Short mmCIF file of C-alpha atoms in Angstrom, two decimals:
data_model
loop_
_atom_site.label_atom_id
_atom_site.label_comp_id
_atom_site.label_asym_id
_atom_site.label_seq_id
_atom_site.Cartn_x
_atom_site.Cartn_y
_atom_site.Cartn_z
CA MET A 1 280.20 145.18 23.42
CA LYS A 2 279.47 143.37 26.71
CA LYS A 3 281.09 146.19 28.65
CA LEU A 4 278.96 148.74 26.79
CA ILE A 5 275.73 146.85 27.56
CA LEU A 6 276.72 146.57 31.24
CA ILE A 7 277.41 150.31 31.43
CA VAL A 8 274.03 151.11 29.82
CA LEU A 9 272.24 148.81 32.28
CA CYS A 10 273.98 150.41 35.26
CA ILE A 11 273.08 153.89 34.06
CA GLY A 12 269.48 152.80 33.62
CA LEU A 13 269.30 151.42 37.16
CA LEU A 14 270.89 154.57 38.57
CA CYS A 15 268.39 156.79 36.76
CA SER A 16 265.53 154.67 38.08
CA ALA A 17 266.82 155.01 41.64
CA ILE A 18 267.16 158.79 41.31
CA SER A 19 263.65 159.05 39.87
CA ALA A 20 262.20 157.02 42.74
CA SER A 21 264.01 159.00 45.43
CA ALA A 22 262.60 162.23 44.02
CA ASN A 23 259.12 161.11 45.11
CA ASP A 24 257.83 161.54 48.65
CA GLU A 25 257.87 158.10 50.25
CA TRP A 26 257.75 154.35 49.60
CA GLY A 27 254.91 151.86 50.02
CA ALA A 28 254.80 148.10 49.62
CA ILE A 29 252.22 145.52 48.60
CA GLY A 30 253.23 141.88 48.47
CA GLY A 31 256.88 142.89 48.89
CA THR A 32 256.90 145.05 45.75
CA PRO A 33 257.77 148.70 46.57
CA TYR A 34 256.57 151.68 44.62
CA THR A 35 256.42 155.45 45.12
CA THR A 36 253.49 156.98 46.99
CA ASP A 37 252.68 159.75 49.48
CA TYR A 38 253.02 157.35 52.39
CA VAL A 39 255.28 154.68 53.81
CA TYR A 40 253.10 151.72 54.68
CA VAL A 41 252.67 147.97 54.62
CA VAL A 42 249.62 146.02 53.48
CA GLU A 43 248.97 142.79 55.33
CA ASN A 44 245.73 140.79 55.41
CA GLU A 45 244.18 143.53 53.26
CA THR A 46 244.72 146.19 55.91
CA VAL A 47 247.28 149.02 56.07
CA THR A 48 249.87 149.78 58.73
CA LEU A 49 250.88 153.42 58.27
CA ILE A 50 254.59 153.82 58.96
CA ASN A 51 255.29 157.37 57.83
CA GLY A 52 254.27 159.97 55.28
CA ASN A 53 253.55 163.59 54.50
CA ILE A 54 250.27 163.89 56.39
CA THR A 55 250.66 167.22 58.20
CA ASP A 56 249.47 170.26 56.25
CA SER A 57 250.73 173.86 56.43
CA ASN A 58 248.32 174.59 59.30
CA GLY A 59 249.78 171.80 61.43
CA VAL A 60 246.82 169.45 60.96
CA ALA A 61 247.61 165.78 60.35
CA VAL A 62 244.73 163.83 58.86
CA ILE A 63 245.27 160.08 59.02
CA PRO A 64 243.83 158.59 55.81
CA SER A 65 241.04 156.08 56.30
CA SER A 66 242.30 154.06 53.33
CA ILE A 67 245.27 153.77 50.98
CA GLU A 68 244.95 152.14 47.57
CA GLY A 69 241.53 150.84 48.63
CA TYR A 70 242.77 149.15 51.82
CA PRO A 71 241.61 150.44 55.23
CA VAL A 72 244.24 152.03 57.48
CA THR A 73 243.95 150.10 60.74
CA THR A 74 247.34 150.51 62.43
CA LEU A 75 249.59 153.48 63.23
CA ALA A 76 253.19 152.30 63.58
CA ASP A 77 255.49 153.48 66.36
CA SER A 78 257.62 155.35 63.81
CA LEU A 79 254.73 157.62 62.78
CA PHE A 80 255.36 161.18 64.08
CA PHE A 81 258.77 159.97 65.32
CA VAL A 82 260.36 163.39 64.77
CA ASP A 83 257.66 166.02 64.52
CA ALA A 84 257.62 169.67 65.60
CA MET A 85 254.97 170.76 63.08
CA THR A 86 251.85 168.82 64.02
CA LYS A 87 249.34 170.64 66.22
CA LYS A 88 246.29 168.47 65.63
CA ILE A 89 245.85 164.83 64.65
CA ILE A 90 242.60 163.49 63.18
CA ILE A 91 242.11 159.73 63.49
CA PRO A 92 239.52 157.99 61.26
CA ASP A 93 237.05 155.30 62.29
CA THR A 94 239.13 152.56 60.62
CA VAL A 95 242.06 152.73 63.06
CA THR A 96 242.07 149.93 65.64
CA THR A 97 245.70 149.89 66.80
CA ILE A 98 247.99 152.77 67.76
CA HIS A 99 251.65 152.00 68.46
CA CYS A 100 252.98 155.57 68.20
CA ASN A 101 253.09 157.53 71.45
CA PHE A 102 253.21 161.06 70.01
CA ASN A 103 256.06 161.94 72.42
CA SER A 104 257.98 163.93 69.83
CA CYS A 105 254.93 165.99 68.79
CA MET A 106 255.95 168.83 71.08
CA ASN A 107 253.39 171.26 69.63
CA LEU A 108 250.47 168.82 69.56
CA THR A 109 247.43 170.27 71.34
CA GLU A 110 244.55 168.14 70.06
CA ILE A 111 243.79 164.57 69.09
CA GLU A 112 240.43 164.13 67.39
CA VAL A 113 238.89 160.70 66.86
CA ASP A 114 236.04 159.97 64.48
CA PRO A 115 232.91 159.31 66.61
CA ASN A 116 232.29 156.12 64.62
CA ASN A 117 235.63 154.62 65.70
CA GLN A 118 234.89 151.49 67.76
CA THR A 119 238.28 151.34 69.52
CA PHE A 120 239.25 154.89 70.44
CA SER A 121 237.61 158.16 71.44
CA SER A 122 238.63 161.70 72.32
CA ILE A 123 237.54 164.06 75.08
CA ASP A 124 238.72 167.68 75.05
CA GLY A 125 241.43 166.76 72.56
CA ASN A 126 242.81 163.88 74.66
CA LEU A 127 243.00 160.26 73.46
CA PHE A 128 241.02 157.54 75.29
CA ASN A 129 239.83 154.02 74.59
CA LYS A 130 236.27 153.73 73.29
CA ASN A 131 234.50 153.54 76.65
CA ASN A 132 236.72 156.20 78.21
CA THR A 133 238.10 153.92 80.93
CA THR A 134 241.72 154.31 79.79
CA ILE A 135 243.41 157.62 79.07
CA ILE A 136 246.01 156.91 76.40
CA ARG A 137 247.52 160.28 75.57
CA TYR A 138 247.33 163.89 76.75
CA PRO A 139 248.93 166.05 74.01
CA THR A 140 252.36 167.36 74.92
CA GLY A 141 251.77 170.82 73.45
CA LYS A 142 248.91 171.78 75.77
CA THR A 143 249.83 174.58 78.17
CA ALA A 144 247.05 174.44 80.78
CA PRO A 145 248.50 174.59 84.33
CA SER A 146 246.44 171.64 85.57
CA TYR A 147 244.34 168.69 84.44
CA THR A 148 241.58 166.64 86.06
CA ILE A 149 241.17 163.09 84.78
CA PRO A 150 237.52 162.15 84.05
CA ASP A 151 235.75 159.97 86.64
CA SER A 152 235.20 157.23 84.04
CA VAL A 153 238.93 156.44 83.89
CA THR A 154 240.27 153.35 85.66
CA THR A 155 243.63 153.03 83.86
CA ILE A 156 246.34 155.55 83.00
CA ALA A 157 248.29 154.12 80.08
CA LYS A 158 252.06 154.00 79.76
CA GLY A 159 253.44 157.44 78.95
CA ALA A 160 249.96 159.00 78.89
CA PHE A 161 251.25 162.28 80.33
CA LYS A 162 254.90 162.01 79.32
CA TYR A 163 256.52 165.44 78.81
CA CYS A 164 253.22 167.22 79.46
CA LYS A 165 253.49 170.80 80.70
CA PHE A 166 250.90 171.01 83.48
CA GLU A 167 252.10 171.20 87.09
CA ILE A 168 249.04 169.74 88.86
CA ILE A 169 246.94 166.68 88.08
CA THR A 170 243.86 165.34 89.87
CA ILE A 171 243.19 161.61 89.70
CA PRO A 172 239.76 160.11 90.55
CA SER A 173 239.44 157.34 93.13
CA GLY A 174 238.28 154.90 90.45
CA VAL A 175 241.77 154.66 88.93
CA THR A 176 243.13 151.21 89.79
CA LYS A 177 246.12 151.01 87.46
CA ILE A 178 248.86 153.48 86.56
CA GLU A 179 251.32 152.15 84.01
CA SER A 180 255.03 152.93 83.77
CA GLU A 181 256.28 156.42 82.93
CA ALA A 182 252.73 157.75 83.03
CA PHE A 183 253.91 161.12 84.35
CA SER A 184 257.52 161.15 83.20
CA GLY A 185 258.76 164.70 82.55
CA PRO A 186 260.16 167.86 84.18
CA TYR A 187 257.01 169.89 84.86
CA LEU A 188 254.74 167.98 87.26
CA LYS A 189 254.81 169.20 90.88
CA ASP A 190 251.65 167.87 92.54
CA ILE A 191 249.44 164.80 92.17
CA TYR A 192 246.05 164.80 93.92
CA PHE A 193 244.41 161.39 94.31
CA ALA A 194 240.77 161.21 95.46
CA GLY A 195 241.06 157.70 96.91
CA SER A 196 242.78 156.22 99.95
CA GLN A 197 246.50 155.67 100.52
CA GLU A 198 246.02 151.94 100.03
CA GLN A 199 244.19 152.49 96.74
CA TRP A 200 246.97 154.77 95.57
CA GLU A 201 249.72 152.28 96.39
CA ASN A 202 247.84 149.49 94.61
CA ALA A 203 247.27 151.66 91.55
CA VAL A 204 250.83 152.92 91.30
CA GLY A 205 252.58 149.55 91.62
CA GLN A 206 255.93 149.89 89.85
CA ALA A 207 254.99 152.96 87.82
CA ASN A 208 257.65 155.62 87.44
CA LEU A 209 256.18 158.84 88.87
CA GLU A 210 258.52 161.75 88.39
CA LEU A 211 257.83 164.94 90.34
CA ASN A 212 259.82 168.10 89.73
CA GLU A 213 260.77 168.87 93.32
CA ASN A 214 262.97 171.81 92.29
CA ALA A 215 260.30 173.61 90.26
#
């Protein structure tokens, strides 16, 4: 009889596991997982979005402003980790922290930020901080041959132009900091800096600037 009960329990657990895996993703509140459309974690009554089915058939990924009543404030580095579908990402006003770098979104051409967001903004589909002094990400899928950074920018964030397809970039003299791997990739041929040689050397520091000399 004990063996029979054990077998029934095992079958029940197996069926439960199969049923759960048939759903899209997993979420967790207070350490208790359950099935949902997203993978996320709730901490201090805010959501960190880890993964999920957020890109529609047109290639538009709309980040939810809330999940289960909690505001989505953080985008984890695993979000869009492997993604060839997304062409546009829409970020709500609730998001205050972005860890993902969008490097694998090879067809991404536009990042749109809600105007009411107090941390980030977007100009011409590119991601900036709120006051437009730091350019955070230029979408990898854009195919324009060149890009001119706005005069308001003083910092080029790490990996801001990684894998981007333009060959020429113009940097204003107001840029005082260029972080590592800002221009890493095979396409860039020419960098035009509006400031002096000394300003350029101070801004670059230890940044990894890769130019495609064979292109």
